[in-house]
PDB file of C-alpha atoms in Angstrom:
ATOM      1  CA  MET A  82       0.000   0.000   0.000  1.00  0.00           C
ATOM      2  CA  MET A  83       1.039   3.631  -0.367  1.00  0.00           C
ATOM      3  CA  ILE A  84       1.906   5.554   2.812  1.00  0.00           C
ATOM      4  CA  LYS A  85       3.062   9.181   2.542  1.00  0.00           C
ATOM      5  CA  GLY A  86       3.665   8.699  -1.182  1.00  0.00           C
ATOM      6  CA  ARG A  87       5.967   5.690  -0.667  1.00  0.00           C
ATOM      7  CA  PRO A  88       5.290   2.078  -1.756  1.00  0.00           C
ATOM      8  CA  CYS A  89       5.153  -0.110   1.358  1.00  0.00           C
ATOM      9  CA  LYS A  90       4.748  -3.722   2.419  1.00  0.00           C
ATOM     10  CA  VAL A  91       2.256  -4.080   5.272  1.00  0.00           C
ATOM     11  CA  LEU A  92       3.652  -5.804   8.372  1.00  0.00           C
ATOM     12  CA  SER A  93       0.595  -5.620  10.624  1.00  0.00           C
ATOM     13  CA  ILE A  94      -2.929  -4.217  10.806  1.00  0.00           C
ATOM     14  CA  SER A  95      -4.782  -3.388  14.006  1.00  0.00           C
ATOM     15  CA  VAL A  96      -8.397  -2.256  14.060  1.00  0.00           C
ATOM     16  CA  SER A  97      -9.724   0.082  16.747  1.00  0.00           C
ATOM     17  CA  LYS A  98     -13.318   0.093  17.954  1.00  0.00           C
ATOM     18  CA  THR A  99     -15.875   2.472  16.524  1.00  0.00           C
ATOM     19  CA  GLY A 100     -15.609   5.953  17.992  1.00  0.00           C
ATOM     20  CA  LYS A 101     -18.181   8.661  18.602  1.00  0.00           C
ATOM     21  CA  HIS A 102     -18.452   9.241  14.825  1.00  0.00           C
ATOM     22  CA  GLY A 103     -19.186   5.572  14.150  1.00  0.00           C
ATOM     23  CA  HIS A 104     -16.109   4.559  12.156  1.00  0.00           C
ATOM     24  CA  ALA A 105     -13.533   1.978  13.151  1.00  0.00           C
ATOM     25  CA  LYS A 106      -9.949   2.919  12.316  1.00  0.00           C
ATOM     26  CA  CYS A 107      -7.314   0.637  10.806  1.00  0.00           C
ATOM     27  CA  ASN A 108      -3.753   1.197  11.942  1.00  0.00           C
ATOM     28  CA  PHE A 109      -1.221  -0.048   9.343  1.00  0.00           C
ATOM     29  CA  LEU A 110       2.405  -0.716  10.249  1.00  0.00           C
ATOM     30  CA  ALA A 111       4.431  -1.083   7.056  1.00  0.00           C
ATOM     31  CA  VAL A 112       7.975  -0.998   5.711  1.00  0.00           C
ATOM     32  CA  ASP A 113       9.089   0.988   2.624  1.00  0.00           C
ATOM     33  CA  ILE A 114      10.023  -1.542  -0.096  1.00  0.00           C
ATOM     34  CA  PHE A 115      12.993   0.558  -1.274  1.00  0.00           C
ATOM     35  CA  THR A 116      14.452   2.147   1.878  1.00  0.00           C
ATOM     36  CA  GLY A 117      13.404  -0.354   4.545  1.00  0.00           C
ATOM     37  CA  LYS A 118      12.068   2.453   6.786  1.00  0.00           C
ATOM     38  CA  LYS A 119       9.048   1.688   8.960  1.00  0.00           C
ATOM     39  CA  LEU A 120       5.975   3.821   8.310  1.00  0.00           C
ATOM     40  CA  GLU A 121       2.607   3.975  10.045  1.00  0.00           C
ATOM     41  CA  ASP A 122      -0.778   5.079   8.756  1.00  0.00           C
ATOM     42  CA  MET A 123      -4.242   5.256  10.284  1.00  0.00           C
ATOM     43  CA  VAL A 124      -7.199   5.015   7.884  1.00  0.00           C
ATOM     44  CA  PRO A 125     -10.949   4.860   8.621  1.00  0.00           C
ATOM     45  CA  SER A 126     -12.135   1.325   7.867  1.00  0.00           C
ATOM     46  CA  THR A 127     -14.749   2.625   5.424  1.00  0.00           C
ATOM     47  CA  HIS A 128     -12.158   4.385   3.250  1.00  0.00           C
ATOM     48  CA  GLY A 129     -10.162   2.803   0.458  1.00  0.00           C
ATOM     49  CA  THR A 130      -6.390   2.981   0.090  1.00  0.00           C
ATOM     50  CA  THR A 131      -4.028   3.091  -2.862  1.00  0.00           C
ATOM     51  CA  VAL A 132      -1.895   0.091  -3.755  1.00  0.00           C
ATOM     52  CA  PRO A 133       1.205   0.434  -5.955  1.00  0.00           C
ATOM     53  CA  ILE A 134       1.831  -1.908  -8.880  1.00  0.00           C
ATOM     54  CA  VAL A 135       5.140  -3.627  -8.143  1.00  0.00           C
ATOM     55  CA  ASN A 136       7.051  -5.449 -10.881  1.00  0.00           C
ATOM     56  CA  LYS A 137      10.079  -7.692 -10.436  1.00  0.00           C
ATOM     57  CA  SER A 138      12.402  -8.751 -13.241  1.00  0.00           C
ATOM     58  CA  ASP A 139      15.679 -10.700 -13.478  1.00  0.00           C
ATOM     59  CA  TRP A 140      18.731  -9.244 -15.219  1.00  0.00           C
ATOM     60  CA  GLU A 141      22.286 -10.467 -15.816  1.00  0.00           C
ATOM     61  CA  ILE A 142      25.170  -8.168 -14.857  1.00  0.00           C
ATOM     62  CA  ILE A 143      27.282  -7.270 -17.903  1.00  0.00           C
ATOM     63  CA  ASP A 144      29.455  -4.610 -16.264  1.00  0.00           C
ATOM     64  CA  ILE A 145      29.936  -2.725 -12.991  1.00  0.00           C
ATOM     65  CA  SER A 146      31.647   0.662 -13.276  1.00  0.00           C
ATOM     66  CA  GLU A 147      34.044   2.094 -10.672  1.00  0.00           C
ATOM     67  CA  ASP A 148      31.282   4.284  -9.192  1.00  0.00           C
ATOM     68  CA  GLY A 149      28.826   1.377  -8.918  1.00  0.00           C
ATOM     69  CA  GLU A 150      26.729   1.873 -12.072  1.00  0.00           C
ATOM     70  CA  LEU A 151      25.360  -1.410 -13.399  1.00  0.00           C
ATOM     71  CA  THR A 152      25.043  -2.484 -17.019  1.00  0.00           C
ATOM     72  CA  LEU A 153      22.369  -5.194 -17.137  1.00  0.00           C
ATOM     73  CA  MET A 154      20.888  -7.448 -19.825  1.00  0.00           C
ATOM     74  CA  ASP A 155      17.655  -9.439 -19.763  1.00  0.00           C
ATOM     75  CA  GLU A 156      16.811 -12.725 -21.515  1.00  0.00           C
ATOM     76  CA  GLY A 157      15.604 -10.837 -24.591  1.00  0.00           C
ATOM     77  CA  GLY A 158      18.945  -9.048 -25.013  1.00  0.00           C
ATOM     78  CA  ASN A 159      17.630  -5.668 -23.835  1.00  0.00           C
ATOM     79  CA  GLN A 160      20.135  -3.568 -21.914  1.00  0.00           C
ATOM     80  CA  LYS A 161      19.566  -1.390 -18.847  1.00  0.00           C
ATOM     81  CA  VAL A 162      22.176   1.146 -17.717  1.00  0.00           C
ATOM     82  CA  ASP A 163      20.259   3.394 -15.299  1.00  0.00           C
ATOM     83  CA  LEU A 164      20.736   1.441 -12.046  1.00  0.00           C
ATOM     84  CA  ASN A 165      23.438   1.543  -9.381  1.00  0.00           C
ATOM     85  CA  LEU A 166      24.592  -1.104  -6.929  1.00  0.00           C
ATOM     86  CA  PRO A 167      22.176  -1.222  -3.988  1.00  0.00           C
ATOM     87  CA  THR A 168      23.030   0.693  -0.805  1.00  0.00           C
ATOM     88  CA  ILE A 169      20.235  -0.956   1.219  1.00  0.00           C
ATOM     89  CA  PRO A 170      20.839  -3.295   2.984  1.00  0.00           C
ATOM     90  CA  PRO A 171      24.391  -2.113   3.778  1.00  0.00           C
ATOM     91  CA  GLY A 172      27.091  -4.319   2.219  1.00  0.00           C
ATOM     92  CA  MET A 173      24.879  -5.887  -0.472  1.00  0.00           C
ATOM     93  CA  GLY A 174      26.500  -3.816  -3.229  1.00  0.00           C
ATOM     94  CA  ASP A 175      29.972  -5.013  -2.180  1.00  0.00           C
ATOM     95  CA  GLU A 176      28.762  -8.638  -2.065  1.00  0.00           C
ATOM     96  CA  ILE A 177      27.452  -8.347  -5.647  1.00  0.00           C
ATOM     97  CA  ARG A 178      30.765  -6.833  -6.837  1.00  0.00           C
ATOM     98  CA  ASP A 179      32.730  -9.632  -5.075  1.00  0.00           C
ATOM     99  CA  GLU A 180      30.535 -12.421  -6.549  1.00  0.00           C
ATOM    100  CA  TRP A 181      30.761 -10.916 -10.045  1.00  0.00           C
ATOM    101  CA  ALA A 182      34.607 -10.837  -9.759  1.00  0.00           C
ATOM    102  CA  GLU A 183      35.259  -8.499 -12.733  1.00  0.00           C
ATOM    103  CA  GLY A 184      33.064 -10.583 -15.039  1.00  0.00           C
ATOM    104  CA  GLU A 185      34.482 -14.021 -14.224  1.00  0.00           C
ATOM    105  CA  ASN A 186      31.145 -15.184 -12.778  1.00  0.00           C
ATOM    106  CA  THR A 187      27.584 -14.824 -14.062  1.00  0.00           C
ATOM    107  CA  VAL A 188      25.490 -12.937 -11.513  1.00  0.00           C
ATOM    108  CA  MET A 189      21.734 -12.426 -11.874  1.00  0.00           C
ATOM    109  CA  VAL A 190      20.020  -9.559 -10.040  1.00  0.00           C
ATOM    110  CA  THR A 191      16.333  -9.051  -9.323  1.00  0.00           C
ATOM    111  CA  VAL A 192      15.134  -5.516 -10.010  1.00  0.00           C
ATOM    112  CA  GLN A 193      11.983  -4.283  -8.269  1.00  0.00           C
ATOM    113  CA  ALA A 194      10.061  -1.395  -9.829  1.00  0.00           C
ATOM    114  CA  ALA A 195       7.155   0.641  -8.431  1.00  0.00           C
ATOM    115  CA  VAL A 196       5.878   4.233  -8.749  1.00  0.00           C
ATOM    116  CA  GLY A 197       8.716   5.267 -11.067  1.00  0.00           C
ATOM    117  CA  GLU A 198      11.495   3.918  -8.814  1.00  0.00           C
ATOM    118  CA  GLU A 199      13.716   0.920  -9.476  1.00  0.00           C
ATOM    119  CA  ALA A 200      16.198  -0.869  -7.245  1.00  0.00           C
ATOM    120  CA  VAL A 201      18.156  -4.111  -7.081  1.00  0.00           C
ATOM    121  CA  ILE A 202      16.651  -6.162  -4.231  1.00  0.00           C
ATOM    122  CA  SER A 203      18.464  -9.494  -4.520  1.00  0.00           C
ATOM    123  CA  PHE A 204      21.113 -11.382  -6.467  1.00  0.00           C
ATOM    124  CA  LYS A 205      22.317 -14.905  -7.121  1.00  0.00           C
ATOM    125  CA  LYS A 206      25.444 -16.333  -8.671  1.00  0.00           C
ATOM    126  CA  GLU A 207      24.802 -18.697 -11.559  1.00  0.00           C
ATOM    127  CA  ASN A 208      26.723 -21.974 -11.584  1.00  0.00           C
ATOM    128  CA  SER A 209      28.742 -22.272 -14.777  1.00  0.00           C
TER     129      SER A 209
END
């Protein structure tokens, strides 16, 4: 769901009793899918909420520049050059660079996209 303009994954929902105006309130505890920050939102149970469309796709690393820019290629041969190594969680970018080993290994990354933002969320080394 969207909280404060950020796409979030809901961790828990608690519902309060109806108040003097007759509406129960839903308290959402969620985590931002890109930054990992916890966010909270309270919505009347009769109101709707917005849900982001989240897409995930797998890409192979072709190159990693000195400053951490990735060159990626999908199964169809399309290239993507507008992503950097992830900074969240800390150390994941360095792990990807180490596994890739200057192109000696094939490393696949999963890119998550929502509301105009994209980020690498996971990786795996392919066995050759």
